Short mmCIF file of C-alpha atoms and ligand atoms in Angstrom, two decimals:
data_model
loop_
_atom_site.label_atom_id
_atom_site.label_comp_id
_atom_site.label_asym_id
_atom_site.label_seq_id
_atom_site.Cartn_x
_atom_site.Cartn_y
_atom_site.Cartn_z
CA UNK C 1 21.67 1.27 8.12
CA UNK C 2 20.93 3.66 5.25
CA UNK C 3 23.80 2.23 3.22
CA UNK C 4 22.04 -1.18 3.18
CA UNK C 5 19.09 0.40 1.44
CA UNK C 6 19.25 0.08 -2.35
CA UNK C 7 15.82 1.52 -3.03
CA UNK C 8 15.42 5.33 -3.03
CA UNK C 9 15.15 7.17 0.28
CA UNK C 10 12.89 10.20 0.75
CA UNK C 11 13.29 12.43 3.78
CA UNK C 12 9.78 13.47 4.82
CA UNK C 13 11.07 16.45 6.85
CA UNK C 14 12.60 17.83 3.67
CA UNK C 15 9.66 16.93 1.41
CA UNK C 16 9.23 20.30 -0.33
CA UNK C 17 12.86 20.06 -1.49
CA UNK C 18 12.57 16.43 -2.49
CA UNK C 19 10.24 16.84 -5.46
CA UNK C 20 12.75 15.76 -8.11
CA UNK C 21 13.90 12.78 -6.00
CA UNK C 22 10.29 11.86 -5.39
CA UNK C 23 9.48 11.91 -9.10
CA UNK C 24 12.64 9.94 -9.97
CA UNK C 25 11.79 7.30 -7.32
CA UNK C 26 8.18 7.10 -8.51
CA UNK C 27 9.15 6.74 -12.17
CA UNK C 28 12.11 4.40 -11.75
CA UNK C 29 10.99 2.20 -8.87
CA UNK C 30 7.42 2.99 -7.84
CA UNK C 31 8.58 2.73 -4.26
CA UNK C 32 10.80 4.43 -1.70
CA UNK C 33 11.80 4.36 1.96
CA UNK C 34 10.25 7.24 3.84
CA UNK C 35 12.39 8.47 6.73
CA UNK C 36 11.88 11.17 9.36
CA UNK C 37 8.10 11.16 9.41
CA UNK C 38 7.78 11.12 13.19
CA UNK C 39 6.22 14.55 13.46
CA UNK C 40 3.11 12.89 11.97
CA UNK C 41 3.60 9.25 13.03
CA UNK C 42 5.57 9.12 16.32
CA UNK C 43 7.97 6.21 16.89
CA UNK C 44 6.07 5.25 20.05
CA UNK C 45 2.81 5.01 18.07
CA UNK C 46 4.54 2.79 15.51
CA UNK C 47 5.86 0.44 18.20
CA UNK C 48 2.62 0.45 20.25
CA UNK C 49 0.74 -0.42 17.06
CA UNK C 50 3.11 -3.28 16.28
CA UNK C 51 2.51 -4.82 19.73
CA UNK C 52 -1.24 -4.41 19.28
CA UNK C 53 -1.24 -5.90 15.81
CA UNK C 54 0.61 -8.98 17.03
CA UNK C 55 -1.98 -9.48 19.76
CA UNK C 56 -4.91 -9.10 17.30
CA UNK C 57 -3.38 -11.65 14.96
CA UNK C 58 -2.88 -14.00 17.93
CA UNK C 59 -6.62 -13.97 18.71
CA UNK C 60 -8.49 -17.29 18.46
CA UNK C 61 -9.44 -18.05 14.87
CA UNK C 62 -13.19 -17.91 15.60
CA UNK C 63 -12.81 -14.27 16.69
CA UNK C 64 -10.69 -13.42 13.64
CA UNK C 65 -13.45 -14.83 11.41
CA UNK C 66 -15.79 -12.13 12.79
CA UNK C 67 -13.74 -9.57 10.83
CA UNK C 68 -15.92 -9.58 7.70
CA UNK C 69 -14.88 -7.37 4.79
CA UNK C 70 -16.87 -4.73 2.92
CA UNK C 71 -15.11 -5.43 -0.36
CA UNK C 72 -13.08 -8.48 -1.42
CA UNK C 73 -9.83 -8.76 0.58
CA UNK C 74 -10.86 -6.17 3.17
CA UNK C 75 -11.68 -8.53 6.06
CA UNK C 76 -10.03 -11.60 7.58
CA UNK C 77 -8.04 -13.71 5.18
CA UNK C 78 -7.07 -17.08 6.64
CA UNK C 79 -4.07 -19.04 5.33
CA UNK C 80 -5.12 -20.38 1.92
CA UNK C 81 -3.86 -22.78 -0.71
CA UNK C 82 -2.58 -19.76 -2.64
CA UNK C 83 -0.74 -18.19 0.32
CA UNK C 84 -0.53 -20.90 3.04
CA UNK C 85 1.92 -19.01 5.28
CA UNK C 86 -0.08 -15.79 5.30
CA UNK C 87 -3.10 -14.41 7.15
CA UNK C 88 -4.46 -10.91 7.59
CA UNK C 89 -7.13 -8.82 9.25
CA UNK C 90 -8.38 -5.52 7.90
CA UNK C 91 -10.99 -2.92 7.17
CA UNK C 92 -12.11 -1.13 4.02
CA UNK C 93 -11.89 2.55 4.88
CA UNK C 94 -10.12 4.18 7.81
CA UNK C 95 -11.51 7.58 6.75
CA UNK C 96 -14.90 6.31 7.90
CA UNK C 97 -14.99 6.25 11.73
CA UNK C 98 -17.84 3.71 11.70
CA UNK C 99 -15.64 1.28 9.73
CA UNK C 100 -12.81 1.62 12.24
CA UNK C 101 -15.26 1.23 15.11
CA UNK C 102 -16.73 -1.90 13.58
CA UNK C 103 -13.28 -3.44 13.11
CA UNK C 104 -12.46 -2.76 16.77
CA UNK C 105 -15.76 -4.25 17.94
CA UNK C 106 -15.40 -7.34 15.75
CA UNK C 107 -12.08 -8.06 17.45
CA UNK C 108 -13.12 -7.10 21.01
CA UNK C 109 -10.50 -4.32 21.13
CA UNK C 110 -10.05 -2.67 24.54
CA UNK C 111 -10.60 1.11 24.87
CA UNK C 112 -6.82 1.57 24.93
CA UNK C 113 -6.38 -0.54 21.79
CA UNK C 114 -9.14 1.44 20.06
CA UNK C 115 -7.40 4.68 20.86
CA UNK C 116 -4.09 3.41 19.47
CA UNK C 117 -5.77 2.17 16.27
CA UNK C 118 -7.62 5.48 15.79
CA UNK C 119 -4.45 7.52 16.28
CA UNK C 120 -2.43 5.27 14.01
CA UNK C 121 -4.86 5.20 11.06
CA UNK C 122 -5.37 8.96 11.30
CA UNK C 123 -1.62 9.64 11.26
CA UNK C 124 -0.97 7.27 8.36
CA UNK C 125 -3.86 8.75 6.40
CA UNK C 126 -2.40 12.23 6.91
CA UNK C 127 0.99 10.97 5.68
CA UNK C 128 -0.50 9.34 2.60
CA UNK C 129 -2.42 12.49 1.67
CA UNK C 130 0.69 14.63 2.07
CA UNK C 131 2.68 12.29 -0.14
CA UNK C 132 -0.13 12.10 -2.70
CA UNK C 133 -0.43 15.88 -2.85
CA UNK C 134 3.34 16.32 -3.16
CA UNK C 135 3.41 13.79 -6.00
CA UNK C 136 0.68 15.75 -7.79
CA UNK C 137 2.41 19.09 -7.26
CA UNK C 138 5.72 17.63 -8.40
CA UNK C 139 4.05 16.83 -11.73
CA UNK C 140 2.61 20.33 -11.95
CA UNK C 141 -0.92 19.25 -11.01
CA UNK C 142 -3.00 21.35 -8.60
CA UNK C 143 -3.52 18.98 -5.67
CA UNK C 144 -6.47 21.03 -4.44
CA UNK C 145 -8.52 19.58 -7.30
CA UNK C 146 -7.78 15.93 -6.54
CA UNK C 147 -10.33 15.51 -3.77
CA UNK C 148 -7.78 13.23 -2.12
CA UNK C 149 -9.30 13.80 1.35
CA UNK C 150 -12.24 11.63 0.28
CA UNK C 151 -10.25 8.75 -1.18
CA UNK C 152 -10.80 5.58 0.88
CA UNK C 153 -7.88 4.24 2.87
CA UNK C 154 -7.88 0.45 3.32
CA UNK C 155 -6.03 -0.98 6.30
CA UNK C 156 -4.56 -4.46 6.59
CA UNK C 157 -2.40 -6.19 9.18
CA UNK C 158 -0.40 -9.13 7.93
CA UNK C 159 1.16 -12.12 9.67
CA UNK C 160 3.53 -14.60 8.03
CA UNK C 161 3.95 -17.97 9.71
CA UNK C 162 7.51 -18.64 8.61
CA UNK C 163 8.99 -21.96 9.77
CA UNK C 164 12.26 -23.83 9.06
CA UNK C 165 10.36 -25.92 6.47
CA UNK C 166 9.01 -22.86 4.67
CA UNK C 167 12.33 -21.10 4.05
CA UNK C 168 12.48 -20.38 0.31
CA UNK C 169 8.68 -20.52 -0.16
CA UNK C 170 6.48 -17.55 -1.01
CA UNK C 171 4.72 -15.68 1.81
CA UNK C 172 2.68 -13.54 -0.58
CA UNK C 173 2.73 -14.05 -4.33
CA UNK C 174 3.95 -11.40 -6.74
CA UNK C 175 1.44 -8.58 -7.15
CA UNK C 176 0.99 -4.85 -7.52
CA UNK C 177 -1.27 -2.91 -5.19
CA UNK C 178 -4.38 -1.76 -7.05
CA UNK C 179 -4.74 1.62 -5.31
CA UNK C 180 -2.83 4.89 -5.54
CA UNK C 181 -0.21 4.45 -2.83
CA UNK C 182 0.50 2.10 0.05
CA UNK C 183 2.25 2.97 3.27
CA UNK C 184 3.82 -0.11 4.75
CA UNK C 185 5.24 -0.48 8.23
CA UNK C 186 7.26 -3.59 7.47
CA UNK C 187 8.63 -5.92 10.13
CA UNK C 188 11.44 -4.19 12.01
CA UNK C 189 13.58 -7.36 12.14
CA UNK C 190 12.35 -10.02 9.72
CA UNK C 191 12.93 -9.38 6.01
CA UNK C 192 11.36 -11.12 3.05
CA UNK C 193 9.76 -8.28 1.11
CA UNK C 194 11.18 -7.93 -2.39
CA UNK C 195 10.43 -5.29 -5.02
CA UNK C 196 11.04 -5.68 -8.72
CA UNK C 197 13.34 -3.19 -10.42
CA UNK C 198 13.08 -1.99 -14.03
CA UNK C 199 15.29 -4.89 -15.18
CA UNK C 200 12.86 -7.39 -13.73
CA UNK C 201 15.10 -8.43 -10.82
CA UNK C 202 13.73 -8.85 -7.33
CA UNK C 203 15.54 -6.57 -4.88
CA UNK C 204 15.24 -7.36 -1.15
CA UNK C 205 13.83 -4.58 1.01
CA UNK C 206 15.94 -4.81 4.16
CA UNK C 207 14.14 -4.05 7.43
CA UNK C 208 14.78 -0.53 8.65
CA UNK C 209 13.08 0.16 12.00
CA UNK C 210 11.18 3.43 12.54
CA UNK C 211 10.84 4.10 8.81
CA UNK C 212 8.09 3.26 6.31
CA UNK C 213 7.98 1.90 2.80
CA UNK C 214 5.81 3.65 0.21
CA UNK C 215 4.62 1.66 -2.83
CA UNK C 216 2.76 3.11 -5.81
CA UNK C 217 -0.07 1.04 -7.23
CA UNK C 218 -1.97 0.62 -10.49
CA UNK C 219 -4.12 3.69 -9.82
CA UNK C 220 -1.00 5.89 -9.59
CA UNK C 221 0.18 4.53 -12.93
CA UNK C 222 -3.13 5.38 -14.63
CA UNK C 223 -3.54 8.72 -12.83
CA UNK C 224 -0.03 9.80 -13.90
CA UNK C 225 -0.82 8.77 -17.51
CA UNK C 226 1.82 6.05 -17.34
CA UNK C 227 4.64 8.06 -15.75
CA UNK C 228 4.70 6.40 -12.36
CA UNK C 229 5.70 2.76 -11.94
CA UNK C 230 3.27 0.39 -10.19
CA UNK C 231 5.88 -1.61 -8.34
CA UNK C 232 5.64 -5.40 -8.50
CA UNK C 233 6.45 -6.98 -5.16
CA UNK C 234 6.24 -10.20 -3.18
CA UNK C 235 7.15 -11.58 0.22
CA UNK C 236 9.46 -14.59 0.46
CA UNK C 237 10.22 -16.65 3.54
CA UNK C 238 13.89 -16.03 4.29
CA UNK C 239 14.06 -17.16 7.92
CA UNK C 240 11.99 -19.19 10.38
CA UNK C 241 10.49 -16.28 12.31
CA UNK C 242 7.00 -14.82 12.51
CA UNK C 243 6.85 -11.70 10.33
CA UNK C 244 4.26 -8.96 10.89
CA UNK C 245 3.53 -5.92 8.74
CA UNK C 246 0.95 -3.12 8.66
CA UNK C 247 -0.28 -1.88 5.29
CA UNK C 248 -2.43 1.21 4.63
CA UNK C 249 -3.66 1.57 1.06
CA UNK C 250 -4.80 4.94 -0.23
CA UNK C 251 -7.26 3.73 -2.87
CA UNK C 252 -9.49 5.71 -5.21
CA UNK C 253 -13.24 6.33 -4.85
CA UNK C 254 -15.03 3.24 -6.17
CA UNK C 255 -17.59 4.99 -8.32
CA UNK C 256 -15.47 7.82 -9.67
CA UNK C 257 -13.95 7.72 -13.13
CA UNK C 258 -10.21 7.29 -12.93
CA UNK C 259 -8.30 9.28 -15.53
CA UNK C 260 -5.24 11.52 -15.52
CA UNK C 261 -5.66 15.23 -14.77
CA UNK C 262 -5.73 17.46 -17.87
CA UNK C 263 -2.22 18.75 -17.11
CA UNK C 264 -0.84 15.28 -17.80
CA UNK C 265 -2.42 14.71 -21.20
CA UNK C 266 -1.24 16.56 -24.31
CA UNK C 267 0.06 15.86 -27.83
CA UNK C 268 3.38 14.62 -26.45
CA UNK C 269 1.66 12.56 -23.76
CA UNK C 270 -1.49 11.08 -25.32
CA UNK C 271 -3.94 9.39 -23.01
CA UNK C 272 -2.63 5.88 -22.26
CA UNK C 273 -5.74 4.33 -20.71
CA UNK C 274 -9.44 4.51 -21.35
CA UNK C 275 -11.24 6.21 -18.43
CA UNK C 276 -12.81 3.65 -16.10
CA UNK C 277 -14.20 3.32 -12.64
CA UNK C 278 -11.86 2.05 -9.95
CA UNK C 279 -14.37 -0.56 -8.78
CA UNK C 280 -14.57 -1.97 -12.31
CA UNK C 281 -10.81 -2.22 -12.44
CA UNK C 282 -10.74 -4.16 -9.17
CA UNK C 283 -13.34 -6.53 -10.58
CA UNK C 284 -11.29 -6.91 -13.75
CA UNK C 285 -8.17 -7.81 -11.71
CA UNK C 286 -10.12 -10.41 -9.79
CA UNK C 287 -11.94 -11.96 -12.73
CA UNK C 288 -8.81 -12.18 -14.90
CA UNK C 289 -6.57 -13.14 -11.94
CA UNK C 290 -4.10 -10.61 -13.33
CA UNK C 291 -2.85 -9.26 -10.00
CA UNK C 292 0.55 -7.91 -10.96
CA UNK C 293 -0.66 -4.88 -12.94
CA UNK C 294 -1.13 -6.83 -16.21
CA UNK C 295 -4.86 -6.03 -16.24
CA UNK C 296 -3.98 -2.42 -17.06
CA UNK C 297 -2.99 -3.56 -20.56
CA UNK C 298 -6.67 -4.39 -21.13
CA UNK C 299 -7.46 -0.69 -20.61
CA UNK C 300 -4.93 0.71 -23.08
CA UNK C 301 -6.31 3.27 -25.50
CA UNK C 302 -5.86 2.37 -29.19
CA UNK C 303 -3.34 5.20 -29.44
CA UNK C 304 -1.06 3.72 -26.78
CA UNK C 305 -0.53 0.63 -28.95
CA UNK C 306 1.09 2.74 -31.66
O1 AKG X 1 3.98 -7.66 4.24
C1 AKG X 1 4.56 -6.98 3.43
O2 AKG X 1 5.71 -6.55 3.62
C2 AKG X 1 3.91 -6.61 2.13
C3 AKG X 1 2.43 -6.78 2.13
C4 AKG X 1 1.81 -6.41 0.83
O3 AKG X 1 2.44 -6.31 -0.18
C5 AKG X 1 0.35 -6.12 0.80
O4 AKG X 1 -0.33 -6.29 1.82
O5 AKG X 1 -0.14 -5.72 -0.28
FE1 FE2 X 2 1.30 -5.29 -1.71
#
């Protein structure tokens, strides 16, 4: 299976020895396959969660509409004119137990389902913090000063209604994720996700059961002072099968100024972006409809145009 994978592979069990691979993957691609992470996220939890997610997305539409979001895109998104094959349910911050509780109540989750959701979001949050800290340390930044434990972690479960008629159509339009990093449990059998490489070509991400995909977002690009790539990606309908994925987005605190740590700014690496608040950047993406990372150009410092 591994030979089918063209994007970089990072072995979580060997993470401390993978720093140079991690940096290369983050700079070149802005994404990688994460393998061997079952000490934190057991295979059974991944498969139990997939079953659960399918049943939540199969709920009657009037129940799904109860899943109201805290911020734009954080609650139920019904199929729309922009993405007619796609719908999702979600919650703003898995670090906040009350948010997770509310999500479960909105969708009438059983006690067993609640327990699975709690365990899953906790495990994925732990994974995303470990990856975030390793990324920082790999760049020579003290991760203890990042405050990463308090960064919100948005959770979204996605369903793609792929039919024979929709083969060749987009499931989700090209975009970057706005946060720091995304951990994606993609469908174990149905492909369609494509990431853009440095040459601007879309590369299919083949399904690889029991592994995860990690994507870096716009926040990682700004935080790393332009070193990390915010990977552009999209989902295309390749076959007439329902596709389900689970995305967990490690964001950045809304009202905190986002800027690179001091270690990453010097005469050779002048500051690329003006400092700004993450919530303002999200608003900028929405108001300009620049959802594939282009809005970052509006935040360039004068020096980065030289
Ligand atoms: O469903 C997928 O594989 C990707 C979903 C995605 O890119 C997102 O939710 O931001
Ligand atoms: Fe995405």
